[in-house]
């Protein structure tokens, strides 16, 4: 489905947040391979940034509304 031009920036922000969550997940998997907790710390940082981006997107899509976690 094509994205309306007026929603292009929000769509891009949403996709970037999803990509960050995906990258964070891959970082967490690395712990199983080498046991280094640093991967979890990095994954948490990425997940936090992604969650913040989703809040921004939510404010555009549903201004003034409660956003569920």
Tab-separated table of N, CA, C and O in Angstrom:
chain	number	residue	atom	x	y	z
A	1	UNK	N	0.840	-1.148	0.000
A	1	UNK	CA	0.000	0.000	0.000
A	1	UNK	C	0.907	1.239	0.000
A	1	UNK	O	1.810	1.361	0.823
A	2	UNK	N	0.661	2.155	-0.909
A	2	UNK	CA	1.489	3.364	-0.947
A	2	UNK	C	1.241	4.262	0.271
A	2	UNK	O	0.130	4.350	0.780
A	3	UNK	N	2.299	4.903	0.714
A	3	UNK	CA	2.223	5.809	1.857
A	3	UNK	C	1.912	7.209	1.337
A	3	UNK	O	2.594	7.687	0.433
A	4	UNK	N	0.896	7.871	1.897
A	4	UNK	CA	0.614	9.246	1.468
A	4	UNK	C	1.828	10.138	1.726
A	4	UNK	O	2.539	9.961	2.723
A	5	UNK	N	2.047	11.079	0.857
A	5	UNK	CA	3.204	11.971	0.976
A	5	UNK	C	3.235	12.681	2.329
A	5	UNK	O	4.308	12.871	2.913
A	6	UNK	N	2.086	13.025	2.859
A	6	UNK	CA	2.029	13.733	4.136
A	6	UNK	C	2.482	12.859	5.307
A	6	UNK	O	2.809	13.371	6.376
A	7	UNK	N	2.503	11.551	5.109
A	7	UNK	CA	2.904	10.627	6.171
A	7	UNK	C	4.285	10.022	5.918
A	7	UNK	O	4.734	9.158	6.671
A	8	UNK	N	4.977	10.483	4.895
A	8	UNK	CA	6.274	9.916	4.529
A	8	UNK	C	7.299	9.950	5.634
A	8	UNK	O	7.975	8.954	5.911
A	9	UNK	N	7.432	11.100	6.300
A	9	UNK	CA	8.428	11.233	7.369
A	9	UNK	C	8.097	10.309	8.542
A	9	UNK	O	8.972	9.636	9.083
A	10	UNK	N	6.821	10.263	8.918
A	10	UNK	CA	6.394	9.409	10.027
A	10	UNK	C	6.613	7.939	9.671
A	10	UNK	O	7.070	7.147	10.492
A	11	UNK	N	6.315	7.591	8.451
A	11	UNK	CA	6.520	6.215	7.979
A	11	UNK	C	7.994	5.841	8.072
A	11	UNK	O	8.342	4.750	8.555
A	12	UNK	N	8.860	6.741	7.648
A	12	UNK	CA	10.301	6.482	7.721
A	12	UNK	C	10.770	6.333	9.168
A	12	UNK	O	11.575	5.454	9.473
A	13	UNK	N	10.252	7.185	10.064
A	13	UNK	CA	10.607	7.076	11.485
A	13	UNK	C	10.167	5.726	12.040
A	13	UNK	O	10.889	5.099	12.811
A	14	UNK	N	8.982	5.290	11.669
A	14	UNK	CA	8.459	4.013	12.131
A	14	UNK	C	9.343	2.859	11.651
A	14	UNK	O	9.711	1.975	12.431
A	15	UNK	N	9.707	2.897	10.368
A	15	UNK	CA	10.568	1.840	9.827
A	15	UNK	C	11.946	1.837	10.491
A	15	UNK	O	12.513	0.771	10.748
A	16	UNK	N	12.471	3.019	10.783
A	16	UNK	CA	13.769	3.098	11.472
A	16	UNK	C	13.677	2.501	12.875
A	16	UNK	O	14.599	1.805	13.317
A	17	UNK	N	12.578	2.761	13.556
A	17	UNK	CA	12.394	2.194	14.896
A	17	UNK	C	12.314	0.672	14.828
A	17	UNK	O	12.931	-0.029	15.644
A	18	UNK	N	11.586	0.161	13.865
A	18	UNK	CA	11.498	-1.298	13.712
A	18	UNK	C	12.858	-1.901	13.399
A	18	UNK	O	13.212	-2.962	13.931
A	19	UNK	N	13.634	-1.221	12.559
A	19	UNK	CA	14.978	-1.709	12.234
A	19	UNK	C	15.866	-1.709	13.480
A	19	UNK	O	16.666	-2.642	13.667
A	20	UNK	N	15.719	-0.696	14.327
A	20	UNK	CA	16.492	-0.665	15.574
A	20	UNK	C	16.120	-1.833	16.483
A	20	UNK	O	16.986	-2.465	17.090
A	21	UNK	N	14.821	-2.126	16.592
A	21	UNK	CA	14.394	-3.275	17.396
A	21	UNK	C	14.965	-4.573	16.822
A	21	UNK	O	15.403	-5.450	17.568
A	22	UNK	N	14.968	-4.684	15.508
A	22	UNK	CA	15.519	-5.887	14.869
A	22	UNK	C	17.015	-6.017	15.161
A	22	UNK	O	17.500	-7.092	15.529
A	23	UNK	N	17.736	-4.919	15.029
A	23	UNK	CA	19.173	-4.930	15.304
A	23	UNK	C	19.438	-5.259	16.773
A	23	UNK	O	20.363	-6.008	17.097
A	24	UNK	N	18.618	-4.698	17.656
A	24	UNK	CA	18.770	-4.987	19.093
A	24	UNK	C	18.550	-6.472	19.361
A	24	UNK	O	19.279	-7.078	20.157
A	25	UNK	N	17.586	-7.064	18.698
A	25	UNK	CA	17.336	-8.499	18.874
A	25	UNK	C	18.530	-9.325	18.429
A	25	UNK	O	18.922	-10.289	19.101
A	26	UNK	N	19.110	-8.937	17.300
A	26	UNK	CA	20.288	-9.665	16.813
A	26	UNK	C	21.466	-9.506	17.774
A	26	UNK	O	22.247	-10.427	17.962
A	27	UNK	N	21.555	-8.329	18.387
A	27	UNK	CA	22.622	-8.083	19.372
A	27	UNK	C	22.426	-8.978	20.595
A	27	UNK	O	23.387	-9.519	21.143
A	28	UNK	N	21.191	-9.162	21.023
A	28	UNK	CA	20.912	-10.023	22.181
A	28	UNK	C	21.287	-11.474	21.899
A	28	UNK	O	21.781	-12.167	22.789
A	29	UNK	N	21.086	-11.912	20.691
A	29	UNK	CA	21.408	-13.295	20.319
A	29	UNK	C	22.905	-13.561	20.450
A	29	UNK	O	23.330	-14.673	20.764
A	30	UNK	N	23.708	-12.520	20.247
A	30	UNK	CA	25.164	-12.677	20.338
A	30	UNK	C	25.613	-13.149	21.724
A	30	UNK	O	26.666	-13.766	21.856
A	31	UNK	N	24.806	-12.857	22.745
A	31	UNK	CA	25.153	-13.284	24.103
A	31	UNK	C	25.245	-14.807	24.162
A	31	UNK	O	26.125	-15.355	24.829
A	32	UNK	N	24.369	-15.492	23.468
A	32	UNK	CA	24.387	-16.956	23.466
A	32	UNK	C	25.674	-17.483	22.834
A	32	UNK	O	26.178	-18.544	23.230
A	33	UNK	N	26.199	-16.743	21.880
A	33	UNK	CA	27.401	-17.197	21.180
A	33	UNK	C	28.671	-16.965	21.995
A	33	UNK	O	29.540	-17.835	22.052
A	34	UNK	N	28.766	-15.794	22.636
A	34	UNK	CA	30.033	-15.494	23.316
A	34	UNK	C	29.892	-15.166	24.801
A	34	UNK	O	30.889	-14.980	25.490
A	35	UNK	N	28.661	-15.066	25.303
A	35	UNK	CA	28.441	-14.846	26.725
A	35	UNK	C	28.761	-13.446	27.232
A	35	UNK	O	28.737	-13.206	28.437
A	36	UNK	N	29.039	-12.510	26.347
A	36	UNK	CA	29.396	-11.152	26.775
A	36	UNK	C	28.133	-10.316	27.007
A	36	UNK	O	27.338	-10.103	26.106
A	37	UNK	N	27.992	-9.819	28.236
A	37	UNK	CA	26.814	-9.033	28.585
A	37	UNK	C	26.807	-7.657	27.920
A	37	UNK	O	25.762	-6.993	27.889
A	38	UNK	N	27.920	-7.255	27.373
A	38	UNK	CA	27.976	-5.972	26.679
A	38	UNK	C	26.956	-5.914	25.544
A	38	UNK	O	26.434	-4.838	25.218
A	39	UNK	N	26.658	-7.081	24.964
A	39	UNK	CA	25.650	-7.130	23.898
A	39	UNK	C	24.282	-6.712	24.437
A	39	UNK	O	23.526	-6.024	23.747
A	40	UNK	N	23.974	-7.113	25.648
A	40	UNK	CA	22.689	-6.753	26.244
A	40	UNK	C	22.613	-5.254	26.519
A	40	UNK	O	21.559	-4.633	26.335
A	41	UNK	N	23.718	-4.692	26.934
A	41	UNK	CA	23.753	-3.251	27.197
A	41	UNK	C	23.536	-2.478	25.895
A	41	UNK	O	22.751	-1.531	25.840
A	42	UNK	N	24.203	-2.897	24.855
A	42	UNK	CA	24.040	-2.255	23.543
A	42	UNK	C	22.611	-2.442	23.032
A	42	UNK	O	22.007	-1.503	22.499
A	43	UNK	N	22.071	-3.634	23.202
A	43	UNK	CA	20.704	-3.903	22.755
A	43	UNK	C	19.700	-3.034	23.514
A	43	UNK	O	18.740	-2.529	22.924
A	44	UNK	N	19.931	-2.841	24.806
A	44	UNK	CA	19.037	-1.989	25.598
A	44	UNK	C	19.068	-0.553	25.093
A	44	UNK	O	18.033	0.101	24.986
A	45	UNK	N	20.247	-0.066	24.765
A	45	UNK	CA	20.379	1.293	24.239
A	45	UNK	C	19.594	1.441	22.937
A	45	UNK	O	18.856	2.413	22.752
A	46	UNK	N	19.737	0.469	22.052
A	46	UNK	CA	19.013	0.514	20.781
A	46	UNK	C	17.505	0.413	20.991
A	46	UNK	O	16.729	1.138	20.355
A	47	UNK	N	17.082	-0.469	21.881
A	47	UNK	CA	15.653	-0.639	22.162
A	47	UNK	C	15.054	0.636	22.750
A	47	UNK	O	13.923	1.014	22.408
A	48	UNK	N	15.784	1.294	23.618
A	48	UNK	CA	15.310	2.541	24.206
A	48	UNK	C	15.126	3.612	23.137
A	48	UNK	O	14.114	4.313	23.113
A	49	UNK	N	16.105	3.735	22.243
A	49	UNK	CA	15.994	4.717	21.153
A	49	UNK	C	14.800	4.401	20.272
A	49	UNK	O	14.054	5.306	19.866
A	50	UNK	N	14.598	3.128	19.976
A	50	UNK	CA	13.467	2.720	19.138
A	50	UNK	C	12.145	3.051	19.819
A	50	UNK	O	11.217	3.562	19.182
A	51	UNK	N	12.052	2.780	21.103
A	51	UNK	CA	10.823	3.074	21.840
A	51	UNK	C	10.537	4.572	21.853
A	51	UNK	O	9.378	4.995	21.707
A	52	UNK	N	11.570	5.381	22.005
A	52	UNK	CA	11.393	6.834	21.982
A	52	UNK	C	10.904	7.304	20.617
A	52	UNK	O	10.047	8.181	20.520
A	53	UNK	N	11.446	6.709	19.564
A	53	UNK	CA	10.986	7.052	18.214
A	53	UNK	C	9.516	6.680	18.018
A	53	UNK	O	8.761	7.422	17.397
A	54	UNK	N	9.119	5.539	18.554
A	54	UNK	CA	7.719	5.129	18.424
A	54	UNK	C	6.791	6.073	19.182
A	54	UNK	O	5.658	6.309	18.739
A	55	UNK	N	7.246	6.634	20.295
A	55	UNK	CA	6.439	7.627	21.004
A	55	UNK	C	6.244	8.875	20.147
A	55	UNK	O	5.154	9.452	20.114
A	56	UNK	N	7.281	9.284	19.448
A	56	UNK	CA	7.179	10.443	18.563
A	56	UNK	C	6.193	10.159	17.440
A	56	UNK	O	5.329	10.984	17.122
A	57	UNK	N	6.302	8.984	16.841
A	57	UNK	CA	5.373	8.585	15.783
A	57	UNK	C	3.951	8.566	16.327
A	57	UNK	O	3.014	9.064	15.682
A	58	UNK	N	3.768	8.010	17.510
A	58	UNK	CA	2.443	7.945	18.113
A	58	UNK	C	1.847	9.318	18.355
A	58	UNK	O	0.643	9.521	18.188
A	59	UNK	N	2.693	10.279	18.727
A	59	UNK	CA	2.203	11.644	18.936
A	59	UNK	C	1.700	12.266	17.637
A	59	UNK	O	0.776	13.069	17.648
A	60	UNK	N	2.313	11.901	16.527
A	60	UNK	CA	1.859	12.411	15.235
A	60	UNK	C	0.546	11.736	14.844
A	60	UNK	O	-0.395	12.385	14.396
A	61	UNK	N	0.482	10.418	15.022
A	61	UNK	CA	-0.708	9.673	14.598
A	61	UNK	C	-1.900	9.876	15.523
A	61	UNK	O	-3.040	9.923	15.068
A	62	UNK	N	-1.641	9.980	16.814
A	62	UNK	CA	-2.711	10.123	17.803
A	62	UNK	C	-2.376	11.255	18.768
A	62	UNK	O	-2.116	11.025	19.955
A	63	UNK	N	-2.406	12.503	18.306
A	63	UNK	CA	-2.017	13.620	19.178
A	63	UNK	C	-2.935	13.730	20.399
A	63	UNK	O	-4.158	13.638	20.284
A	64	UNK	N	-2.299	13.884	21.545
A	64	UNK	CA	-3.048	14.076	22.780
A	64	UNK	C	-3.714	12.845	23.329
A	64	UNK	O	-4.420	12.909	24.328
A	65	UNK	N	-3.496	11.705	22.713
A	65	UNK	CA	-4.131	10.458	23.162
A	65	UNK	C	-3.155	9.629	23.970
A	65	UNK	O	-1.947	9.728	23.820
A	66	UNK	N	-3.711	8.750	24.795
A	66	UNK	CA	-2.910	7.791	25.558
A	66	UNK	C	-2.329	6.760	24.593
A	66	UNK	O	-3.048	6.216	23.761
A	67	UNK	N	-1.047	6.522	24.704
A	67	UNK	CA	-0.378	5.518	23.854
A	67	UNK	C	-0.060	4.298	24.695
A	67	UNK	O	0.709	4.386	25.647
A	68	UNK	N	-0.648	3.159	24.381
A	68	UNK	CA	-0.330	1.945	25.140
A	68	UNK	C	1.103	1.517	24.916
A	68	UNK	O	1.684	1.804	23.885
A	69	UNK	N	1.681	0.828	25.895
A	69	UNK	CA	3.063	0.353	25.774
A	69	UNK	C	3.115	-0.815	24.854
A	69	UNK	O	2.379	-1.663	24.790
